Each structure stands twice: as C-alpha cells, then as structure tokens.
Amino acid sequence: MSAGSGQTQATAPKLLAEGVVKRFGTVTALDGIDLVVERNEFVSIVGASGCGKSTLLSLIAGLEEPTAGTLAVDGREILGPGRDRGVVFQQATLMPWLTVQKNVEFALRGESGLSKSERADRAREFLGLVGLAGFEGAHPAQLSGGMQQRAALARSLCYGPDVLLMDEPFGALDALTRRTMQELLLEVWEQHRLTVLLVTHDIDEAVITSDRVVVMSPRPGRVRRIVDVPIPRPRTLASERAPEFREISDEILGLIHEAE
Ligand SMILES: Nc1ncnc2c1ncn2[C@@H]1O[C@H](COP(=O)(O)OP(=O)(O)O)[C@@H](O)[C@H]1O
Ligand SMILES: [Mg+2]
C-alpha cells in the first residue's frame, strides 16, 4: 500500500476539520467541528443516533460539502471523493451480478498502469488479506454478511488509500462475526498502518481499536470530548482484559449519556 501521495505536506495532519458546520435545511447536523487526525492514527467516533457521525464521515469522504468550515487531507482541501480515502459502509454494497473477484477488480478500473492480469492479481491479494481466499468466484448472495463486509473491505483497500473511513461497518453483523471482524481490522491496521476513522455505536469496539475516541453530542452535533486510549499495541481482542479497558469504556458511556 502506498505511503501517501507526492504532494503530501510534511507538517499538515492527515485529516483536518476546522469549524465545520453542516446544515440540512433547518437541521444543523454539525455545529463547529474541530478535529485533527494524525498519520497512522486510529480514531473512532461515537455518540447517540443523530449526532452527526455519518454526516462528518460523508464530508471527509467528499460525498457532501460543508455549509461552513474547512476539511483537508494532507493539507489539501477536500473537494470530492478521492482514491486517497477508502470508504466502508454498514451495507457492503457489492454489485450482485459480479463475482467477489470482479467486484474488487471493478474498484481497480481507474488504476492506470495496471494490466488486466495485474488487476486480477491485486484483487486476489486483497481478498486473501481479508480471509476470502477460495471465494473469489462466489457471488455476493452466496456469502454471509460478514464475508460480504470482508469483500467490501478488500475493495476499499485494494487501490491503496492511506485513509480508511468506516461508518458502522460491522453494525449489521451478529455479535460473533463482529468480533471476528474487529480482530481482522486490528490485524489489517497492524500490517498497513492506515489512518482510520471508524464510526461505531459499539463503545468496546471503539476502545479496543482506537488511539483516541471522539465522543459527539447531539442537537446540534458537536465534539463533546476526545478520550485517549493508552492501551499498548499491538492489540488483540484479549487486550480488553487490560485494566484500563473497562475504565475507559465506562467513561465514554457516561459521556454519551450525559450528552443525550
Ligand atoms: N441528507 C440529509 N437530509 C436531511 N437531514 C439529514 C440528512 N443527513 C443527515 N440529516 C440529519 O442530520 C442529523 C445527523 O445525522 P447523521 O449524520 O446521520 O447522524 P448519526 O450518523 O450520528 O446517526 C440528523 O438530525 C439527521 O436527521
Ligand atoms: Mg450514522
């Protein structure tokens, strides 16, 4: 995976939101969001439903425009979607008529300089990374929800973004599958050290994966507090037994309830 683009400004943070406001008609979804995410940091966003988590992620993905304020990647203003940012949503949104392999290859169609066979190899490599070796020829409907999310993750990683944006990616999965996916995400992060911004309603998931957890408050959406997670890395799900883990989770739960 690439370490970043040639125009990277060494001093700029990976992601920057400054005074970001987003209104939908009379609804103020976000009201003055300031957030800095450093290169290779793993940051989660938690908060009650409707506090603007998805809106913030869409703005960073370049799928929406802010009403006011600035958003930047590597010091460059975000003007739309880009291949420097991969996005994973709650639903895998795979194309049902294509095999898993072809779904991932489709994401590589814009990669100039890749031959057809190199594209196929790259897709296979990333399907292997997410544990789908052997399922390349399957169609999405033949896969479980967890496997579909694995394929969606491969699709978002294969073109080498250095930022991964995830909006409740495991929210529709059963509890056991979710645990497996959290473990996979930790492994992928250890291997590739992407900058990750993860929206989740699962506080334990936020704590186990993240360096920092952004707690938002609703109506209007604001950053209420940013909580550091000083649990040592590399982490696995067993790191939940670290003495700090429950303490930090409880603190975040308290902050969310106070904010409601
Ligand atoms: N496209 C939209 N049109 C109108 N209102 C929207 C739109 N997207 C989000 N909102 C409103 O903005 C607020 C924040 O929504 P959202 O970002 O989806 O919150 P969250 O992801 O934290 O649940 C909510 O009040 C929601 O109804
Ligand atoms: Mg949402």
mmCIF file of C-alpha atoms and ligand atoms in Angstrom:
data_model
loop_
_atom_site.group_PDB
_atom_site.id
_atom_site.type_symbol
_atom_site.label_atom_id
_atom_site.label_comp_id
_atom_site.label_asym_id
_atom_site.label_seq_id
_atom_site.Cartn_x
_atom_site.Cartn_y
_atom_site.Cartn_z
ATOM 1 C CA MET A 1 0.000 0.000 0.000
ATOM 2 C CA SER A 2 1.352 3.441 -0.841
ATOM 3 C CA ALA A 3 2.726 5.632 1.901
ATOM 4 C CA GLY A 4 0.963 8.695 0.542
ATOM 5 C CA SER A 5 0.965 10.993 -2.431
ATOM 6 C CA GLY A 6 3.854 13.081 -3.683
ATOM 7 C CA GLN A 7 2.217 16.351 -2.720
ATOM 8 C CA THR A 8 1.929 15.453 0.959
ATOM 9 C CA GLN A 9 2.760 18.425 3.148
ATOM 10 C CA ALA A 10 5.011 17.068 5.863
ATOM 11 C CA THR A 11 3.644 19.410 8.504
ATOM 12 C CA ALA A 12 -0.062 19.003 7.755
ATOM 13 C CA PRO A 13 -2.057 16.423 9.709
ATOM 14 C CA LYS A 14 -3.541 13.539 7.770
ATOM 15 C CA LEU A 15 -7.100 14.772 8.335
ATOM 16 C CA LEU A 16 -8.215 18.180 9.461
ATOM 17 C CA ALA A 17 -11.672 19.558 10.204
ATOM 18 C CA GLU A 18 -11.831 23.184 11.279
ATOM 19 C CA GLY A 19 -15.010 24.956 12.256
ATOM 20 C CA VAL A 20 -17.069 22.543 10.183
ATOM 21 C CA VAL A 21 -20.778 23.297 10.047
ATOM 22 C CA LYS A 22 -23.299 21.245 8.094
ATOM 23 C CA ARG A 23 -26.952 22.190 7.797
ATOM 24 C CA PHE A 24 -29.696 20.282 6.048
ATOM 25 C CA GLY A 25 -32.412 22.902 5.668
ATOM 26 C CA THR A 26 -33.256 23.940 9.207
ATOM 27 C CA VAL A 27 -31.420 20.995 10.792
ATOM 28 C CA THR A 28 -27.894 21.753 11.981
ATOM 29 C CA ALA A 29 -26.271 18.337 11.755
ATOM 30 C CA LEU A 30 -22.792 19.577 12.679
ATOM 31 C CA ASP A 31 -22.014 22.762 14.528
ATOM 32 C CA GLY A 32 -18.354 23.799 14.612
ATOM 33 C CA ILE A 33 -16.427 20.536 14.436
ATOM 34 C CA ASP A 34 -12.680 20.769 15.025
ATOM 35 C CA LEU A 35 -10.749 17.544 14.640
ATOM 36 C CA VAL A 36 -7.162 16.639 13.809
ATOM 37 C CA VAL A 37 -6.215 13.060 12.945
ATOM 38 C CA GLU A 38 -2.524 12.326 12.566
ATOM 39 C CA ARG A 39 -0.989 9.970 10.043
ATOM 40 C CA ASN A 40 -1.450 6.282 11.004
ATOM 41 C CA GLU A 41 -3.763 7.151 13.847
ATOM 42 C CA PHE A 42 -6.849 5.060 14.525
ATOM 43 C CA VAL A 43 -9.696 7.279 15.698
ATOM 44 C CA SER A 44 -13.287 6.281 16.426
ATOM 45 C CA ILE A 45 -16.366 8.470 16.577
ATOM 46 C CA VAL A 46 -19.169 7.548 18.957
ATOM 47 C CA GLY A 47 -22.344 9.282 20.087
ATOM 48 C CA ALA A 48 -26.104 8.988 20.175
ATOM 49 C CA SER A 49 -28.006 8.366 16.976
ATOM 50 C CA GLY A 50 -28.468 11.611 15.019
ATOM 51 C CA CYS A 51 -25.445 13.434 16.448
ATOM 52 C CA GLY A 52 -23.864 13.797 13.007
ATOM 53 C CA LYS A 53 -21.363 10.929 12.876
ATOM 54 C CA SER A 54 -22.326 9.815 9.369
ATOM 55 C CA THR A 55 -22.505 13.411 8.184
ATOM 56 C CA LEU A 56 -18.948 14.047 9.362
ATOM 57 C CA LEU A 57 -17.715 10.892 7.644
ATOM 58 C CA SER A 58 -19.520 11.819 4.399
ATOM 59 C CA LEU A 59 -17.884 15.241 4.452
ATOM 60 C CA ILE A 60 -14.440 13.687 4.867
ATOM 61 C CA ALA A 61 -15.243 11.153 2.141
ATOM 62 C CA GLY A 62 -16.131 14.131 -0.075
ATOM 63 C CA LEU A 63 -19.685 12.872 -0.626
ATOM 64 C CA GLU A 64 -21.162 16.022 0.944
ATOM 65 C CA GLU A 65 -19.990 19.630 1.142
ATOM 66 C CA PRO A 66 -19.764 21.579 4.399
ATOM 67 C CA THR A 67 -22.008 24.612 4.911
ATOM 68 C CA ALA A 68 -19.031 26.349 6.542
ATOM 69 C CA GLY A 69 -15.533 25.493 7.680
ATOM 70 C CA THR A 70 -12.608 23.618 6.209
ATOM 71 C CA LEU A 71 -11.847 19.941 5.638
ATOM 72 C CA ALA A 72 -8.457 18.779 4.414
ATOM 73 C CA VAL A 73 -6.420 15.643 3.742
ATOM 74 C CA ASP A 74 -2.638 16.132 3.922
ATOM 75 C CA GLY A 75 -3.234 19.870 3.946
ATOM 76 C CA ARG A 76 -5.250 19.788 0.724
ATOM 77 C CA GLU A 77 -8.868 20.894 0.865
ATOM 78 C CA ILE A 78 -11.357 18.081 0.294
ATOM 79 C CA LEU A 79 -13.281 18.849 -2.886
ATOM 80 C CA GLY A 80 -14.828 15.459 -3.589
ATOM 81 C CA PRO A 81 -14.230 11.731 -3.259
ATOM 82 C CA GLY A 82 -10.680 10.554 -3.930
ATOM 83 C CA ARG A 83 -8.617 7.399 -4.071
ATOM 84 C CA ASP A 84 -6.620 8.616 -1.095
ATOM 85 C CA ARG A 85 -9.689 7.701 1.004
ATOM 86 C CA GLY A 86 -11.382 4.292 1.094
ATOM 87 C CA VAL A 87 -14.931 4.078 2.454
ATOM 88 C CA VAL A 88 -16.780 1.123 4.016
ATOM 89 C CA PHE A 89 -20.470 1.437 4.912
ATOM 90 C CA GLN A 90 -22.767 -0.710 7.048
ATOM 91 C CA GLN A 91 -24.074 -2.477 3.949
ATOM 92 C CA ALA A 92 -21.416 -3.984 1.703
ATOM 93 C CA THR A 93 -22.998 -2.517 -1.488
ATOM 94 C CA LEU A 94 -21.327 -5.130 -3.680
ATOM 95 C CA MET A 95 -22.633 -5.481 -7.210
ATOM 96 C CA PRO A 96 -24.768 -8.635 -7.018
ATOM 97 C CA TRP A 97 -24.247 -9.667 -10.637
ATOM 98 C CA LEU A 98 -20.456 -9.746 -10.303
ATOM 99 C CA THR A 99 -18.297 -12.291 -8.504
ATOM 100 C CA VAL A 100 -16.381 -11.152 -5.439
ATOM 101 C CA GLN A 101 -13.217 -11.134 -7.539
ATOM 102 C CA LYS A 102 -14.845 -8.951 -10.214
ATOM 103 C CA ASN A 103 -16.277 -6.616 -7.572
ATOM 104 C CA VAL A 104 -12.775 -5.923 -6.283
ATOM 105 C CA GLU A 105 -11.319 -5.687 -9.788
ATOM 106 C CA PHE A 106 -14.008 -3.131 -10.623
ATOM 107 C CA ALA A 107 -12.617 -0.840 -7.918
ATOM 108 C CA LEU A 108 -9.252 -1.013 -9.710
ATOM 109 C CA ARG A 109 -10.608 0.032 -13.109
ATOM 110 C CA GLY A 110 -9.249 3.572 -12.655
ATOM 111 C CA GLU A 111 -5.718 2.395 -11.843
ATOM 112 C CA SER A 112 -3.738 3.339 -14.896
ATOM 113 C CA GLY A 113 -0.661 1.242 -15.450
ATOM 114 C CA LEU A 114 -2.250 -1.974 -14.194
ATOM 115 C CA SER A 115 -2.734 -4.665 -16.815
ATOM 116 C CA LYS A 116 -5.780 -6.895 -16.724
ATOM 117 C CA SER A 117 -3.830 -9.721 -15.111
ATOM 118 C CA GLU A 118 -2.164 -7.384 -12.599
ATOM 119 C CA ARG A 119 -5.606 -6.153 -11.643
ATOM 120 C CA ALA A 120 -6.757 -9.731 -11.120
ATOM 121 C CA ASP A 121 -3.650 -10.481 -9.039
ATOM 122 C CA ARG A 122 -4.160 -7.376 -6.906
ATOM 123 C CA ALA A 123 -7.798 -8.288 -6.275
ATOM 124 C CA ARG A 124 -6.793 -11.830 -5.264
ATOM 125 C CA GLU A 125 -4.080 -10.478 -2.966
ATOM 126 C CA PHE A 126 -6.543 -8.276 -1.060
ATOM 127 C CA LEU A 127 -9.220 -10.966 -0.928
ATOM 128 C CA GLY A 128 -6.545 -13.148 0.656
ATOM 129 C CA LEU A 129 -5.691 -10.403 3.142
ATOM 130 C CA VAL A 130 -9.296 -10.281 4.393
ATOM 131 C CA GLY A 131 -9.573 -14.074 4.570
ATOM 132 C CA LEU A 132 -11.581 -14.703 1.403
ATOM 133 C CA ALA A 133 -9.050 -16.846 -0.480
ATOM 134 C CA GLY A 134 -11.050 -19.553 -2.216
ATOM 135 C CA PHE A 135 -14.198 -17.431 -2.504
ATOM 136 C CA GLU A 136 -13.100 -15.322 -5.477
ATOM 137 C CA GLY A 137 -15.666 -16.906 -7.783
ATOM 138 C CA ALA A 138 -18.614 -16.591 -5.395
ATOM 139 C CA HIS A 139 -21.376 -14.055 -5.936
ATOM 140 C CA PRO A 140 -22.290 -11.740 -3.030
ATOM 141 C CA ALA A 141 -25.610 -13.506 -2.362
ATOM 142 C CA GLN A 142 -23.710 -16.738 -1.723
ATOM 143 C CA LEU A 143 -21.738 -15.116 1.097
ATOM 144 C CA SER A 144 -22.669 -14.402 4.708
ATOM 145 C CA GLY A 145 -22.947 -10.779 5.853
ATOM 146 C CA GLY A 146 -19.524 -10.965 7.457
ATOM 147 C CA MET A 147 -17.938 -12.308 4.281
ATOM 148 C CA GLN A 148 -19.618 -9.576 2.250
ATOM 149 C CA GLN A 149 -18.095 -6.988 4.587
ATOM 150 C CA ARG A 150 -14.710 -8.665 4.149
ATOM 151 C CA ALA A 151 -15.111 -8.274 0.395
ATOM 152 C CA ALA A 152 -16.141 -4.638 0.835
ATOM 153 C CA LEU A 153 -13.028 -4.076 2.941
ATOM 154 C CA ALA A 154 -10.829 -5.678 0.257
ATOM 155 C CA ARG A 155 -12.487 -3.470 -2.339
ATOM 156 C CA SER A 156 -11.742 -0.334 -0.304
ATOM 157 C CA LEU A 157 -8.131 -1.305 0.414
ATOM 158 C CA CYS A 158 -7.029 -2.662 -2.974
ATOM 159 C CA TYR A 159 -6.220 0.674 -4.618
ATOM 160 C CA GLY A 160 -4.008 1.718 -1.713
ATOM 161 C CA PRO A 161 -5.823 4.560 0.047
ATOM 162 C CA ASP A 162 -3.958 5.771 3.090
ATOM 163 C CA VAL A 163 -7.138 6.781 4.883
ATOM 164 C CA LEU A 164 -9.895 4.294 5.657
ATOM 165 C CA LEU A 165 -13.304 5.741 6.555
ATOM 166 C CA MET A 166 -15.784 3.283 8.055
ATOM 167 C CA ASP A 167 -19.404 4.005 9.006
ATOM 168 C CA GLU A 168 -20.711 1.323 11.383
ATOM 169 C CA PRO A 169 -19.107 -1.324 9.169
ATOM 170 C CA PHE A 170 -19.999 -4.205 11.479
ATOM 171 C CA GLY A 171 -23.306 -2.796 12.750
ATOM 172 C CA ALA A 172 -25.441 -5.248 10.795
ATOM 173 C CA LEU A 173 -23.447 -8.349 11.779
ATOM 174 C CA ASP A 174 -24.157 -10.812 14.559
ATOM 175 C CA ALA A 175 -22.065 -10.472 17.716
ATOM 176 C CA LEU A 176 -19.622 -13.300 16.974
ATOM 177 C CA THR A 177 -18.983 -12.198 13.399
ATOM 178 C CA ARG A 178 -18.497 -8.651 14.611
ATOM 179 C CA ARG A 179 -15.764 -9.868 16.984
ATOM 180 C CA THR A 180 -14.006 -11.666 14.146
ATOM 181 C CA MET A 181 -14.189 -8.537 12.010
ATOM 182 C CA GLN A 182 -12.786 -6.389 14.822
ATOM 183 C CA GLU A 183 -9.867 -8.796 15.071
ATOM 184 C CA LEU A 184 -9.370 -8.596 11.295
ATOM 185 C CA LEU A 185 -9.437 -4.803 11.407
ATOM 186 C CA LEU A 186 -6.768 -4.782 14.125
ATOM 187 C CA GLU A 187 -4.612 -7.118 12.000
ATOM 188 C CA VAL A 188 -5.057 -5.034 8.853
ATOM 189 C CA TRP A 189 -4.156 -1.892 10.757
ATOM 190 C CA GLU A 190 -1.022 -3.535 12.213
ATOM 191 C CA GLN A 191 0.084 -4.619 8.740
ATOM 192 C CA HIS A 192 -0.702 -1.455 6.825
ATOM 193 C CA ARG A 193 -0.831 1.322 9.427
ATOM 194 C CA LEU A 194 -3.525 3.211 7.596
ATOM 195 C CA THR A 195 -5.123 6.263 9.091
ATOM 196 C CA VAL A 196 -8.557 5.018 10.171
ATOM 197 C CA LEU A 197 -11.686 6.917 11.130
ATOM 198 C CA LEU A 198 -14.309 4.496 12.421
ATOM 199 C CA VAL A 199 -17.892 5.446 13.266
ATOM 200 C CA THR A 200 -19.413 2.908 15.621
ATOM 201 C CA HIS A 201 -22.157 2.620 18.222
ATOM 202 C CA ASP A 202 -20.189 -0.177 19.907
ATOM 203 C CA ILE A 203 -18.134 1.509 22.613
ATOM 204 C CA ASP A 204 -15.982 -1.559 23.283
ATOM 205 C CA GLU A 205 -15.196 -1.719 19.567
ATOM 206 C CA ALA A 206 -14.128 1.927 19.618
ATOM 207 C CA VAL A 207 -11.870 1.423 22.639
ATOM 208 C CA ILE A 208 -10.198 -1.804 21.524
ATOM 209 C CA THR A 209 -9.355 -0.465 18.055
ATOM 210 C CA SER A 210 -8.568 3.186 18.652
ATOM 211 C CA ASP A 211 -5.833 5.522 19.786
ATOM 212 C CA ARG A 212 -8.480 8.140 20.526
ATOM 213 C CA VAL A 213 -12.265 8.125 20.730
ATOM 214 C CA VAL A 214 -14.236 11.211 19.737
ATOM 215 C CA VAL A 215 -17.463 11.457 21.742
ATOM 216 C CA MET A 216 -20.081 13.581 19.997
ATOM 217 C CA SER A 217 -23.188 15.186 21.442
ATOM 218 C CA PRO A 218 -26.451 15.681 19.539
ATOM 219 C CA ARG A 219 -28.700 18.598 18.519
ATOM 220 C CA PRO A 220 -26.582 20.151 17.187
ATOM 221 C CA GLY A 221 -23.723 17.731 16.580
ATOM 222 C CA ARG A 222 -20.602 18.801 18.410
ATOM 223 C CA VAL A 223 -17.433 17.196 19.703
ATOM 224 C CA ARG A 224 -18.092 16.688 23.379
ATOM 225 C CA ARG A 225 -14.793 15.131 24.399
ATOM 226 C CA ILE A 226 -11.868 13.263 22.900
ATOM 227 C CA VAL A 227 -10.761 10.332 25.070
ATOM 228 C CA ASP A 228 -7.250 8.869 24.767
ATOM 229 C CA VAL A 229 -6.852 5.080 24.817
ATOM 230 C CA PRO A 230 -3.361 4.359 26.184
ATOM 231 C CA ILE A 231 -3.672 0.546 25.890
ATOM 232 C CA PRO A 232 -0.399 -0.772 24.415
ATOM 233 C CA ARG A 233 -0.158 -2.051 20.841
ATOM 234 C CA PRO A 234 -0.116 -4.430 19.141
ATOM 235 C CA ARG A 235 -3.612 -5.188 20.404
ATOM 236 C CA THR A 236 -5.869 -8.168 20.012
ATOM 237 C CA LEU A 237 -9.348 -8.693 21.447
ATOM 238 C CA ALA A 238 -7.557 -10.075 24.523
ATOM 239 C CA SER A 239 -6.376 -6.519 25.179
ATOM 240 C CA GLU A 240 -9.894 -5.964 26.528
ATOM 241 C CA ARG A 241 -8.540 -7.574 29.677
ATOM 242 C CA ALA A 242 -6.152 -4.631 30.130
ATOM 243 C CA PRO A 243 -7.020 -2.874 33.403
ATOM 244 C CA GLU A 244 -7.662 0.439 31.597
ATOM 245 C CA PHE A 245 -10.150 -1.046 29.162
ATOM 246 C CA ARG A 246 -13.315 -1.160 31.286
ATOM 247 C CA GLU A 247 -12.494 2.165 32.901
ATOM 248 C CA ILE A 248 -12.215 3.931 29.533
ATOM 249 C CA SER A 249 -15.367 2.247 28.158
ATOM 250 C CA ASP A 250 -17.316 3.326 31.230
ATOM 251 C CA GLU A 251 -16.026 6.872 30.964
ATOM 252 C CA ILE A 252 -17.183 7.071 27.328
ATOM 253 C CA LEU A 253 -20.571 5.556 28.146
ATOM 254 C CA GLY A 254 -21.009 8.187 30.843
ATOM 255 C CA LEU A 255 -20.085 10.999 28.439
ATOM 256 C CA ILE A 256 -22.627 9.766 25.858
ATOM 257 C CA HIS A 257 -25.427 9.567 28.413
ATOM 258 C CA GLU A 258 -24.633 12.997 29.850
ATOM 259 C CA ALA A 259 -24.749 14.414 26.337
ATOM 260 C CA GLU A 260 -28.171 12.998 25.441
HETATM 261 N N1 LIG B 1 -29.405 14.114 3.716
HETATM 262 C C1 LIG B 1 -29.991 14.631 4.793
HETATM 263 N N2 LIG B 1 -31.058 15.441 4.714
HETATM 264 C C2 LIG B 1 -31.642 15.978 5.804
HETATM 265 N N3 LIG B 1 -31.223 15.750 7.064
HETATM 266 C C3 LIG B 1 -30.161 14.943 7.230
HETATM 267 C C4 LIG B 1 -29.501 14.327 6.121
HETATM 268 N N4 LIG B 1 -28.460 13.568 6.593
HETATM 269 C C5 LIG B 1 -28.499 13.696 7.930
HETATM 270 N N5 LIG B 1 -29.512 14.502 8.320
HETATM 271 C C6 LIG B 1 -29.829 14.910 9.699
HETATM 272 O O1 LIG B 1 -28.628 15.324 10.316
HETATM 273 C C7 LIG B 1 -28.543 14.839 11.643
HETATM 274 C C8 LIG B 1 -27.306 13.979 11.793
HETATM 275 O O2 LIG B 1 -27.491 12.780 11.064
HETATM 276 P P1 LIG B 1 -26.378 11.652 10.927
HETATM 277 O O3 LIG B 1 -25.108 12.280 10.493
HETATM 278 O O4 LIG B 1 -26.939 10.572 10.059
HETATM 279 O O5 LIG B 1 -26.236 11.149 12.428
HETATM 280 P P2 LIG B 1 -25.620 9.789 13.024
HETATM 281 O O6 LIG B 1 -24.844 9.117 11.948
HETATM 282 O O7 LIG B 1 -24.793 10.227 14.175
HETATM 283 O O8 LIG B 1 -26.774 8.959 13.482
HETATM 284 C C9 LIG B 1 -29.847 14.118 11.916
HETATM 285 O O9 LIG B 1 -30.731 15.019 12.534
HETATM 286 C C10 LIG B 1 -30.317 13.733 10.542
HETATM 287 O O10 LIG B 1 -31.718 13.630 10.503
HETATM 288 MG MG MG B 2 -24.988 7.233 11.094
#
